[in-house]
Amino acid sequence: MKNHEHFLKLLDFTPAEIQQFLDTAADLKAKKKAGIPHQYLAGKNVALIFEKTSTRTRCAFEVAAQDLGMGSTYLGPTGSQIGVKESIADTARVLGRMFDGIEYRGFGQDLVEELAQYAGVPVFNGLTNEFHPTQILADFLTVQEHFGKLKGVKLVYMGDARYNMGNSLMVGCAKMGMHFVACAPEKYFPDAALVKQCQAIAAETGATLEFITDPMTATKGADVLYTDVWVSMGEPVEVWAERIRDLGPYQITKALMDNAGPQCKFMHCLPAYHDHKTKVGREMGEKFGREAMEVTDEVFESPASIVFDEAENRMHTIKAVIYELMK
C-alpha cells in the first residue's frame, strides 16, 4: 500500500485505498476457498499484543498470518510488560527489532499511534477505544458481497454511537459514499469534532450522514441495521441499568427489520447478547427482566442475519491488510 506504513484508522486512507483492501481480501478469500496456497509472506513474523482479550480478532490475525506463511506470537493481557514495567516506546523498539509487524488491541488510540511512531515496522490497530478499522473492512466486504456495491447503501447504526464502532462505521461510510445513520438518544451520538470531519469527507464522496433519535424514522428503507453490545468490556456493571433505560427503545426487533424492508440485513460485530446462553447475558437478562439486549433472538437467528459471514470476513480482510502493508 503505497504511502502507508501502518494501519491505524480509516481516516488515514483514501476511498480507493480502502477499496484496494476489499479487492485484495476478496481475491485472497477466493484463493482460500479454492485451496490455492498464498504464503506470500513466508519467513516474516508478527507480534500480536492484546491488552483486551478477543476471539474473532485474535483468531483472524493468527489464521491470516499462518495462511500467508508467517509466524505469529500472541502477547495477552498478562503476556507483556507494556505500559507496566516498560513504556510503549521501549516496547515498540524491542519488538520492532524482533518482528516484521505488530498488532495492538487495547485502550486509547494514542497508544497504538505511539507504538507506530517507535516500532520501525508496520503496526496494525486491532481495536482501540476510538477506532476499530479491521472490523469495518470486514463489514464492508460483507455488504459488498450481499448488495454488490457500497456506494449509496443505507446503514443504520442503532445504539451507543460514541465509541469505536459508531466512530469507525461513520468514517467508513463517509469515505465510501454510503448513507450512514446513527440512531440513538442525542447524548449517544458520535463526537461533534469527528462528525464535522466526516461531513467534510462526505461532501467529496457523496455520502449522507444523519443523526436521528426515532427508530422508525431512522430505519425506513435501510439496507443494513447494525448494532453492538450496550456495555463494552472494562465498563463497570453499574452502567447496565443506565444503558438499558436509555437504549432499550433502540433494540433491533423484527418490527424494525420489517419497517426497513425485505432487502434489509442484520449485522453485529459480536459478541451479541441475544439470549441467556452467555454468563453476562443471563445475569443481566435475569436482573433486568429481559430476554435479550441489543437485538432479539428472532432477528439474530433470522435469514436476514449475516453476522457469521461478517465474522468470517474478519480473517480475509485482516489478511489483506497484513499483505498490503508487508508485501
mmCIF file of C-alpha atoms in Angstrom:
data_model
loop_
_atom_site.group_PDB
_atom_site.id
_atom_site.type_symbol
_atom_site.label_atom_id
_atom_site.label_comp_id
_atom_site.label_asym_id
_atom_site.label_seq_id
_atom_site.Cartn_x
_atom_site.Cartn_y
_atom_site.Cartn_z
ATOM 1 C CA MET A 1 0.000 0.000 0.000
ATOM 2 C CA LYS A 2 1.882 2.992 -1.333
ATOM 3 C CA ASN A 3 2.499 5.840 1.132
ATOM 4 C CA HIS A 4 1.336 3.819 4.151
ATOM 5 C CA GLU A 5 3.442 2.001 6.697
ATOM 6 C CA HIS A 6 0.715 1.461 9.307
ATOM 7 C CA PHE A 7 -2.988 0.594 9.584
ATOM 8 C CA LEU A 8 -4.244 2.712 12.479
ATOM 9 C CA LYS A 9 -7.584 4.246 11.373
ATOM 10 C CA LEU A 10 -9.600 4.529 8.167
ATOM 11 C CA LEU A 11 -9.290 8.326 8.231
ATOM 12 C CA ASP A 12 -5.703 7.796 7.026
ATOM 13 C CA PHE A 13 -6.800 6.094 3.776
ATOM 14 C CA THR A 14 -8.455 7.274 0.562
ATOM 15 C CA PRO A 15 -11.630 5.596 -0.752
ATOM 16 C CA ALA A 16 -9.525 3.974 -3.493
ATOM 17 C CA GLU A 17 -7.108 2.557 -0.919
ATOM 18 C CA ILE A 18 -9.961 1.182 1.198
ATOM 19 C CA GLN A 19 -11.417 -0.426 -1.928
ATOM 20 C CA GLN A 20 -7.998 -1.932 -2.660
ATOM 21 C CA PHE A 21 -8.039 -3.654 0.751
ATOM 22 C CA LEU A 22 -11.504 -5.048 -0.054
ATOM 23 C CA ASP A 23 -10.471 -6.213 -3.535
ATOM 24 C CA THR A 24 -7.374 -7.917 -2.127
ATOM 25 C CA ALA A 25 -9.475 -9.538 0.605
ATOM 26 C CA ALA A 26 -11.951 -10.863 -1.979
ATOM 27 C CA ASP A 27 -9.082 -12.299 -4.028
ATOM 28 C CA LEU A 28 -7.421 -13.944 -1.015
ATOM 29 C CA LYS A 29 -10.788 -15.300 0.149
ATOM 30 C CA ALA A 30 -11.373 -16.876 -3.270
ATOM 31 C CA LYS A 31 -7.905 -18.443 -3.165
ATOM 32 C CA LYS A 32 -8.541 -19.909 0.300
ATOM 33 C CA LYS A 33 -11.919 -21.323 -0.738
ATOM 34 C CA ALA A 34 -10.296 -22.894 -3.817
ATOM 35 C CA GLY A 35 -7.451 -24.363 -1.755
ATOM 36 C CA ILE A 36 -4.839 -22.266 -3.566
ATOM 37 C CA PRO A 37 -1.808 -21.641 -1.297
ATOM 38 C CA HIS A 38 -0.834 -17.991 -0.820
ATOM 39 C CA GLN A 39 2.158 -17.986 1.513
ATOM 40 C CA TYR A 40 3.343 -14.660 0.139
ATOM 41 C CA LEU A 41 4.999 -13.522 3.376
ATOM 42 C CA ALA A 42 6.891 -16.690 4.305
ATOM 43 C CA GLY A 43 9.731 -16.022 6.714
ATOM 44 C CA LYS A 44 8.139 -12.954 8.302
ATOM 45 C CA ASN A 45 6.782 -12.755 11.864
ATOM 46 C CA VAL A 46 4.111 -10.650 13.562
ATOM 47 C CA ALA A 47 3.637 -9.843 17.262
ATOM 48 C CA LEU A 48 0.027 -9.742 18.479
ATOM 49 C CA ILE A 49 -0.403 -7.506 21.545
ATOM 50 C CA PHE A 50 -3.784 -7.971 23.216
ATOM 51 C CA GLU A 51 -4.329 -5.772 26.256
ATOM 52 C CA LYS A 52 -8.034 -6.582 25.779
ATOM 53 C CA THR A 53 -8.974 -10.205 25.167
ATOM 54 C CA SER A 54 -10.605 -11.268 21.909
ATOM 55 C CA THR A 55 -11.998 -14.218 19.985
ATOM 56 C CA ARG A 56 -12.502 -13.015 16.401
ATOM 57 C CA THR A 57 -9.615 -10.538 16.174
ATOM 58 C CA ARG A 58 -7.051 -12.905 17.669
ATOM 59 C CA CYS A 59 -8.130 -15.900 15.569
ATOM 60 C CA ALA A 60 -8.351 -13.758 12.440
ATOM 61 C CA PHE A 61 -4.805 -12.444 12.842
ATOM 62 C CA GLU A 62 -3.358 -15.864 13.704
ATOM 63 C CA VAL A 63 -5.020 -17.726 10.810
ATOM 64 C CA ALA A 64 -4.303 -14.873 8.383
ATOM 65 C CA ALA A 65 -0.629 -14.889 9.350
ATOM 66 C CA GLN A 66 -0.417 -18.667 9.025
ATOM 67 C CA ASP A 67 -2.107 -18.630 5.612
ATOM 68 C CA LEU A 68 0.436 -16.027 4.460
ATOM 69 C CA GLY A 69 3.281 -18.254 5.661
ATOM 70 C CA MET A 70 4.108 -16.062 8.662
ATOM 71 C CA GLY A 71 4.831 -16.818 12.279
ATOM 72 C CA SER A 72 2.775 -15.107 14.997
ATOM 73 C CA THR A 73 3.399 -14.588 18.714
ATOM 74 C CA TYR A 74 0.439 -13.823 20.985
ATOM 75 C CA LEU A 75 1.034 -11.497 23.945
ATOM 76 C CA GLY A 76 -2.097 -11.461 26.111
ATOM 77 C CA PRO A 77 -3.105 -9.047 28.884
ATOM 78 C CA THR A 78 -0.539 -10.645 31.221
ATOM 79 C CA GLY A 79 1.912 -11.641 28.490
ATOM 80 C CA SER A 80 3.987 -8.467 28.253
ATOM 81 C CA GLN A 81 5.226 -5.578 30.365
ATOM 82 C CA ILE A 82 3.825 -2.940 28.004
ATOM 83 C CA GLY A 83 2.900 0.179 29.932
ATOM 84 C CA VAL A 84 3.635 -1.517 33.278
ATOM 85 C CA LYS A 85 7.374 -2.102 33.589
ATOM 86 C CA GLU A 86 8.220 -0.950 30.087
ATOM 87 C CA SER A 87 6.999 2.104 28.210
ATOM 88 C CA ILE A 88 5.117 1.913 24.909
ATOM 89 C CA ALA A 89 8.103 3.484 23.134
ATOM 90 C CA ASP A 90 10.593 0.996 24.596
ATOM 91 C CA THR A 91 8.302 -1.976 23.907
ATOM 92 C CA ALA A 92 7.875 -0.807 20.314
ATOM 93 C CA ARG A 93 11.623 -0.552 19.774
ATOM 94 C CA VAL A 94 12.238 -4.005 21.268
ATOM 95 C CA LEU A 95 9.502 -5.771 19.290
ATOM 96 C CA GLY A 96 10.395 -3.853 16.135
ATOM 97 C CA ARG A 97 13.856 -5.456 16.277
ATOM 98 C CA MET A 98 12.380 -8.970 16.513
ATOM 99 C CA PHE A 99 9.225 -8.846 14.394
ATOM 100 C CA ASP A 100 8.272 -7.640 10.926
ATOM 101 C CA GLY A 101 4.899 -6.289 12.094
ATOM 102 C CA ILE A 102 2.986 -5.581 15.312
ATOM 103 C CA GLU A 103 -0.754 -5.766 16.010
ATOM 104 C CA TYR A 104 -2.164 -3.882 19.004
ATOM 105 C CA ARG A 105 -5.597 -4.285 20.633
ATOM 106 C CA GLY A 106 -6.167 -2.233 23.739
ATOM 107 C CA PHE A 107 -7.150 1.148 25.055
ATOM 108 C CA GLY A 108 -6.502 4.690 23.798
ATOM 109 C CA GLN A 109 -5.813 5.437 20.133
ATOM 110 C CA ASP A 110 -2.796 7.413 21.341
ATOM 111 C CA LEU A 111 -1.181 4.123 22.440
ATOM 112 C CA VAL A 112 -1.299 2.457 19.022
ATOM 113 C CA GLU A 113 -0.170 5.737 17.413
ATOM 114 C CA GLU A 114 2.847 5.877 19.767
ATOM 115 C CA LEU A 115 3.612 2.224 19.071
ATOM 116 C CA ALA A 116 3.671 3.028 15.357
ATOM 117 C CA GLN A 117 5.897 6.061 15.948
ATOM 118 C CA TYR A 118 8.681 3.988 17.503
ATOM 119 C CA ALA A 119 8.307 0.443 16.097
ATOM 120 C CA GLY A 120 10.072 0.852 12.750
ATOM 121 C CA VAL A 121 7.788 -1.874 11.311
ATOM 122 C CA PRO A 122 4.106 -1.853 10.264
ATOM 123 C CA VAL A 123 1.639 -1.551 13.160
ATOM 124 C CA PHE A 124 -1.975 -2.728 12.869
ATOM 125 C CA ASN A 125 -4.855 -1.459 15.007
ATOM 126 C CA GLY A 126 -6.823 -4.473 16.267
ATOM 127 C CA LEU A 127 -9.153 -2.213 18.315
ATOM 128 C CA THR A 128 -8.829 0.907 20.444
ATOM 129 C CA ASN A 129 -11.401 2.859 22.419
ATOM 130 C CA GLU A 130 -11.821 5.246 19.493
ATOM 131 C CA PHE A 131 -11.500 3.101 16.355
ATOM 132 C CA HIS A 132 -11.885 -0.499 15.098
ATOM 133 C CA PRO A 133 -10.768 -0.296 11.438
ATOM 134 C CA THR A 134 -10.283 -4.013 10.731
ATOM 135 C CA GLN A 135 -13.897 -4.645 11.759
ATOM 136 C CA ILE A 136 -15.161 -2.045 9.287
ATOM 137 C CA LEU A 137 -13.283 -3.658 6.395
ATOM 138 C CA ALA A 138 -14.929 -6.982 7.286
ATOM 139 C CA ASP A 139 -18.314 -5.254 7.455
ATOM 140 C CA PHE A 140 -17.831 -3.594 4.084
ATOM 141 C CA LEU A 141 -16.647 -6.787 2.367
ATOM 142 C CA THR A 142 -19.811 -8.446 3.712
ATOM 143 C CA VAL A 143 -22.044 -5.592 2.496
ATOM 144 C CA GLN A 144 -20.332 -5.713 -0.896
ATOM 145 C CA GLU A 145 -20.924 -9.463 -1.143
ATOM 146 C CA HIS A 146 -24.641 -9.153 -0.340
ATOM 147 C CA PHE A 147 -25.511 -5.921 -2.168
ATOM 148 C CA GLY A 148 -22.904 -5.878 -4.941
ATOM 149 C CA LYS A 149 -21.821 -2.352 -4.002
ATOM 150 C CA LEU A 150 -21.083 0.057 -1.160
ATOM 151 C CA LYS A 151 -21.958 3.434 -2.660
ATOM 152 C CA GLY A 152 -25.472 4.510 -1.720
ATOM 153 C CA VAL A 153 -26.098 1.595 0.675
ATOM 154 C CA LYS A 154 -28.032 2.792 3.751
ATOM 155 C CA LEU A 155 -26.528 1.534 7.008
ATOM 156 C CA VAL A 156 -28.249 2.403 10.286
ATOM 157 C CA TYR A 157 -26.238 2.002 13.481
ATOM 158 C CA MET A 158 -28.576 1.512 16.448
ATOM 159 C CA GLY A 159 -27.396 2.248 19.976
ATOM 160 C CA ASP A 160 -24.332 3.799 21.573
ATOM 161 C CA ALA A 161 -22.511 5.516 18.676
ATOM 162 C CA ARG A 162 -19.925 7.372 20.797
ATOM 163 C CA TYR A 163 -17.096 4.844 20.671
ATOM 164 C CA ASN A 164 -15.074 2.697 18.287
ATOM 165 C CA MET A 165 -17.908 1.064 16.310
ATOM 166 C CA GLY A 166 -20.069 4.151 15.812
ATOM 167 C CA ASN A 167 -16.992 6.239 15.032
ATOM 168 C CA SER A 168 -15.483 3.758 12.604
ATOM 169 C CA LEU A 169 -18.699 2.969 10.737
ATOM 170 C CA MET A 170 -19.358 6.698 10.310
ATOM 171 C CA VAL A 171 -15.822 7.255 8.983
ATOM 172 C CA GLY A 172 -16.019 4.240 6.665
ATOM 173 C CA CYS A 173 -19.445 5.169 5.292
ATOM 174 C CA ALA A 174 -18.308 8.751 4.698
ATOM 175 C CA LYS A 175 -15.220 7.518 2.828
ATOM 176 C CA MET A 176 -17.141 5.063 0.652
ATOM 177 C CA GLY A 177 -20.101 7.255 -0.315
ATOM 178 C CA MET A 178 -22.646 5.373 1.782
ATOM 179 C CA HIS A 179 -25.729 6.590 3.683
ATOM 180 C CA PHE A 180 -24.895 6.417 7.392
ATOM 181 C CA VAL A 181 -27.485 6.937 10.110
ATOM 182 C CA ALA A 182 -26.706 6.960 13.837
ATOM 183 C CA CYS A 183 -29.951 6.183 15.679
ATOM 184 C CA ALA A 184 -29.797 6.805 19.428
ATOM 185 C CA PRO A 185 -30.633 9.362 22.102
ATOM 186 C CA GLU A 186 -28.702 12.553 21.349
ATOM 187 C CA LYS A 187 -26.199 12.024 24.152
ATOM 188 C CA TYR A 188 -25.107 8.790 22.427
ATOM 189 C CA PHE A 189 -24.274 10.446 19.085
ATOM 190 C CA PRO A 190 -20.618 10.442 17.912
ATOM 191 C CA ASP A 191 -18.161 13.171 18.907
ATOM 192 C CA ALA A 192 -19.027 16.501 17.243
ATOM 193 C CA ALA A 193 -15.463 17.123 16.009
ATOM 194 C CA LEU A 194 -15.347 13.718 14.289
ATOM 195 C CA VAL A 195 -18.825 14.304 12.817
ATOM 196 C CA LYS A 196 -17.577 17.578 11.317
ATOM 197 C CA GLN A 197 -14.533 15.821 9.853
ATOM 198 C CA CYS A 198 -16.734 13.101 8.343
ATOM 199 C CA GLN A 199 -19.175 15.649 6.904
ATOM 200 C CA ALA A 200 -16.270 17.242 5.032
ATOM 201 C CA ILE A 201 -15.332 13.810 3.641
ATOM 202 C CA ALA A 202 -18.972 13.108 2.735
ATOM 203 C CA ALA A 203 -19.137 16.343 0.755
ATOM 204 C CA GLU A 204 -16.421 14.927 -1.520
ATOM 205 C CA THR A 205 -17.707 11.352 -1.809
ATOM 206 C CA GLY A 206 -21.466 11.892 -2.000
ATOM 207 C CA ALA A 207 -22.071 10.137 1.323
ATOM 208 C CA THR A 208 -25.027 11.075 3.549
ATOM 209 C CA LEU A 209 -24.688 11.317 7.342
ATOM 210 C CA GLU A 210 -27.764 11.533 9.557
ATOM 211 C CA PHE A 211 -28.330 11.544 13.320
ATOM 212 C CA ILE A 212 -31.873 10.534 14.273
ATOM 213 C CA THR A 213 -33.460 9.750 17.638
ATOM 214 C CA ASP A 214 -36.622 7.997 16.360
ATOM 215 C CA PRO A 215 -36.061 4.313 15.413
ATOM 216 C CA MET A 216 -38.970 4.025 12.973
ATOM 217 C CA THR A 217 -37.881 7.136 11.088
ATOM 218 C CA ALA A 218 -34.224 6.104 11.035
ATOM 219 C CA THR A 219 -34.750 2.539 9.838
ATOM 220 C CA LYS A 220 -37.193 3.238 6.986
ATOM 221 C CA GLY A 221 -35.682 1.849 3.782
ATOM 222 C CA ALA A 222 -32.428 0.750 5.467
ATOM 223 C CA ASP A 223 -30.276 -1.853 3.724
ATOM 224 C CA VAL A 224 -28.432 -2.747 6.931
ATOM 225 C CA LEU A 225 -29.396 -2.465 10.595
ATOM 226 C CA TYR A 226 -26.231 -2.697 12.679
ATOM 227 C CA THR A 227 -25.761 -2.778 16.428
ATOM 228 C CA ASP A 228 -23.215 -3.619 19.125
ATOM 229 C CA VAL A 229 -23.325 -4.509 22.803
ATOM 230 C CA TRP A 230 -24.631 -1.716 25.012
ATOM 231 C CA VAL A 231 -21.871 -2.070 27.617
ATOM 232 C CA SER A 232 -18.282 -2.516 26.446
ATOM 233 C CA MET A 233 -15.602 -4.630 28.076
ATOM 234 C CA GLY A 234 -13.982 -2.877 31.003
ATOM 235 C CA GLU A 235 -17.020 -0.755 31.848
ATOM 236 C CA PRO A 236 -18.496 -1.223 35.375
ATOM 237 C CA VAL A 237 -21.572 -3.410 35.798
ATOM 238 C CA GLU A 238 -23.493 -0.418 37.200
ATOM 239 C CA VAL A 239 -23.579 1.036 33.680
ATOM 240 C CA TRP A 240 -26.078 -1.634 32.595
ATOM 241 C CA ALA A 241 -29.089 -0.018 34.292
ATOM 242 C CA GLU A 242 -28.469 3.337 32.584
ATOM 243 C CA ARG A 243 -27.845 1.807 29.153
ATOM 244 C CA ILE A 244 -30.913 -0.438 29.298
ATOM 245 C CA ARG A 245 -33.057 2.536 30.285
ATOM 246 C CA ASP A 246 -31.641 4.748 27.521
ATOM 247 C CA LEU A 247 -31.084 2.217 24.739
ATOM 248 C CA GLY A 248 -33.942 -0.232 25.317
ATOM 249 C CA PRO A 249 -36.099 1.521 22.669
ATOM 250 C CA TYR A 250 -33.240 1.038 20.160
ATOM 251 C CA GLN A 251 -33.141 -2.753 20.391
ATOM 252 C CA ILE A 252 -33.268 -4.257 16.885
ATOM 253 C CA THR A 253 -36.554 -6.153 16.613
ATOM 254 C CA LYS A 254 -38.499 -7.838 13.805
ATOM 255 C CA ALA A 255 -40.750 -4.750 13.716
ATOM 256 C CA LEU A 256 -37.736 -2.551 12.900
ATOM 257 C CA MET A 257 -36.459 -5.019 10.295
ATOM 258 C CA ASP A 258 -39.921 -5.101 8.695
ATOM 259 C CA ASN A 259 -40.028 -1.296 8.773
ATOM 260 C CA ALA A 260 -36.714 -1.230 6.880
ATOM 261 C CA GLY A 261 -37.995 -3.597 4.184
ATOM 262 C CA PRO A 262 -37.361 -7.108 2.812
ATOM 263 C CA GLN A 263 -33.916 -6.110 1.485
ATOM 264 C CA CYS A 264 -32.627 -5.309 4.963
ATOM 265 C CA LYS A 265 -29.811 -7.344 6.513
ATOM 266 C CA PHE A 266 -28.847 -7.505 10.193
ATOM 267 C CA MET A 267 -25.192 -7.042 11.187
ATOM 268 C CA HIS A 268 -23.351 -7.123 14.521
ATOM 269 C CA CYS A 269 -19.612 -7.138 15.266
ATOM 270 C CA LEU A 270 -20.168 -9.761 18.030
ATOM 271 C CA PRO A 271 -20.335 -10.983 20.715
ATOM 272 C CA ALA A 272 -24.090 -10.349 20.993
ATOM 273 C CA TYR A 273 -26.495 -10.587 23.930
ATOM 274 C CA HIS A 274 -29.472 -12.033 22.044
ATOM 275 C CA ASP A 275 -30.372 -14.738 24.586
ATOM 276 C CA HIS A 276 -29.405 -16.070 28.018
ATOM 277 C CA LYS A 277 -26.740 -18.514 26.763
ATOM 278 C CA THR A 278 -23.810 -16.406 27.982
ATOM 279 C CA LYS A 279 -22.860 -15.640 31.589
ATOM 280 C CA VAL A 280 -23.334 -11.880 31.178
ATOM 281 C CA GLY A 281 -26.452 -12.248 29.041
ATOM 282 C CA ARG A 282 -28.078 -14.493 31.642
ATOM 283 C CA GLU A 283 -27.073 -12.354 34.642
ATOM 284 C CA MET A 284 -28.181 -9.068 33.081
ATOM 285 C CA GLY A 285 -31.276 -10.605 31.499
ATOM 286 C CA GLU A 286 -32.470 -12.032 34.816
ATOM 287 C CA LYS A 287 -31.573 -8.876 36.740
ATOM 288 C CA PHE A 288 -33.475 -6.569 34.386
ATOM 289 C CA GLY A 289 -36.192 -8.973 33.232
ATOM 290 C CA ARG A 290 -35.129 -9.022 29.564
ATOM 291 C CA GLU A 291 -34.902 -11.921 27.121
ATOM 292 C CA ALA A 292 -32.265 -10.083 25.077
ATOM 293 C CA MET A 293 -30.385 -6.785 24.987
ATOM 294 C CA GLU A 294 -29.354 -5.008 21.769
ATOM 295 C CA VAL A 295 -31.068 -7.461 19.364
ATOM 296 C CA THR A 296 -33.826 -10.024 19.745
ATOM 297 C CA ASP A 297 -33.009 -13.687 19.223
ATOM 298 C CA GLU A 298 -35.664 -13.750 16.478
ATOM 299 C CA VAL A 299 -33.685 -11.229 14.409
ATOM 300 C CA PHE A 300 -30.260 -12.646 15.284
ATOM 301 C CA GLU A 301 -31.244 -16.149 14.114
ATOM 302 C CA SER A 302 -33.269 -14.982 11.103
ATOM 303 C CA PRO A 303 -32.300 -15.449 7.424
ATOM 304 C CA ALA A 304 -31.656 -11.672 7.297
ATOM 305 C CA SER A 305 -28.808 -12.042 9.803
ATOM 306 C CA ILE A 306 -25.390 -12.087 8.121
ATOM 307 C CA VAL A 307 -23.318 -11.853 11.289
ATOM 308 C CA PHE A 308 -21.361 -15.044 10.645
ATOM 309 C CA ASP A 309 -20.452 -14.027 7.093
ATOM 310 C CA GLU A 310 -19.214 -10.835 8.729
ATOM 311 C CA ALA A 311 -17.262 -12.733 11.407
ATOM 312 C CA GLU A 312 -15.554 -14.936 8.793
ATOM 313 C CA ASN A 313 -14.614 -11.870 6.783
ATOM 314 C CA ARG A 314 -12.582 -10.541 9.708
ATOM 315 C CA MET A 315 -9.916 -13.061 8.724
ATOM 316 C CA HIS A 316 -9.978 -12.348 4.987
ATOM 317 C CA THR A 317 -9.794 -8.561 5.407
ATOM 318 C CA ILE A 318 -7.119 -8.722 8.106
ATOM 319 C CA LYS A 319 -5.112 -10.965 5.790
ATOM 320 C CA ALA A 320 -5.456 -8.346 3.065
ATOM 321 C CA VAL A 321 -4.254 -5.567 5.397
ATOM 322 C CA ILE A 322 -1.218 -7.576 6.509
ATOM 323 C CA TYR A 323 -0.373 -8.467 2.922
ATOM 324 C CA GLU A 324 -0.785 -4.954 1.507
ATOM 325 C CA LEU A 325 1.409 -3.356 4.185
ATOM 326 C CA MET A 326 4.073 -6.050 4.408
ATOM 327 C CA LYS A 327 4.485 -7.354 0.845
#
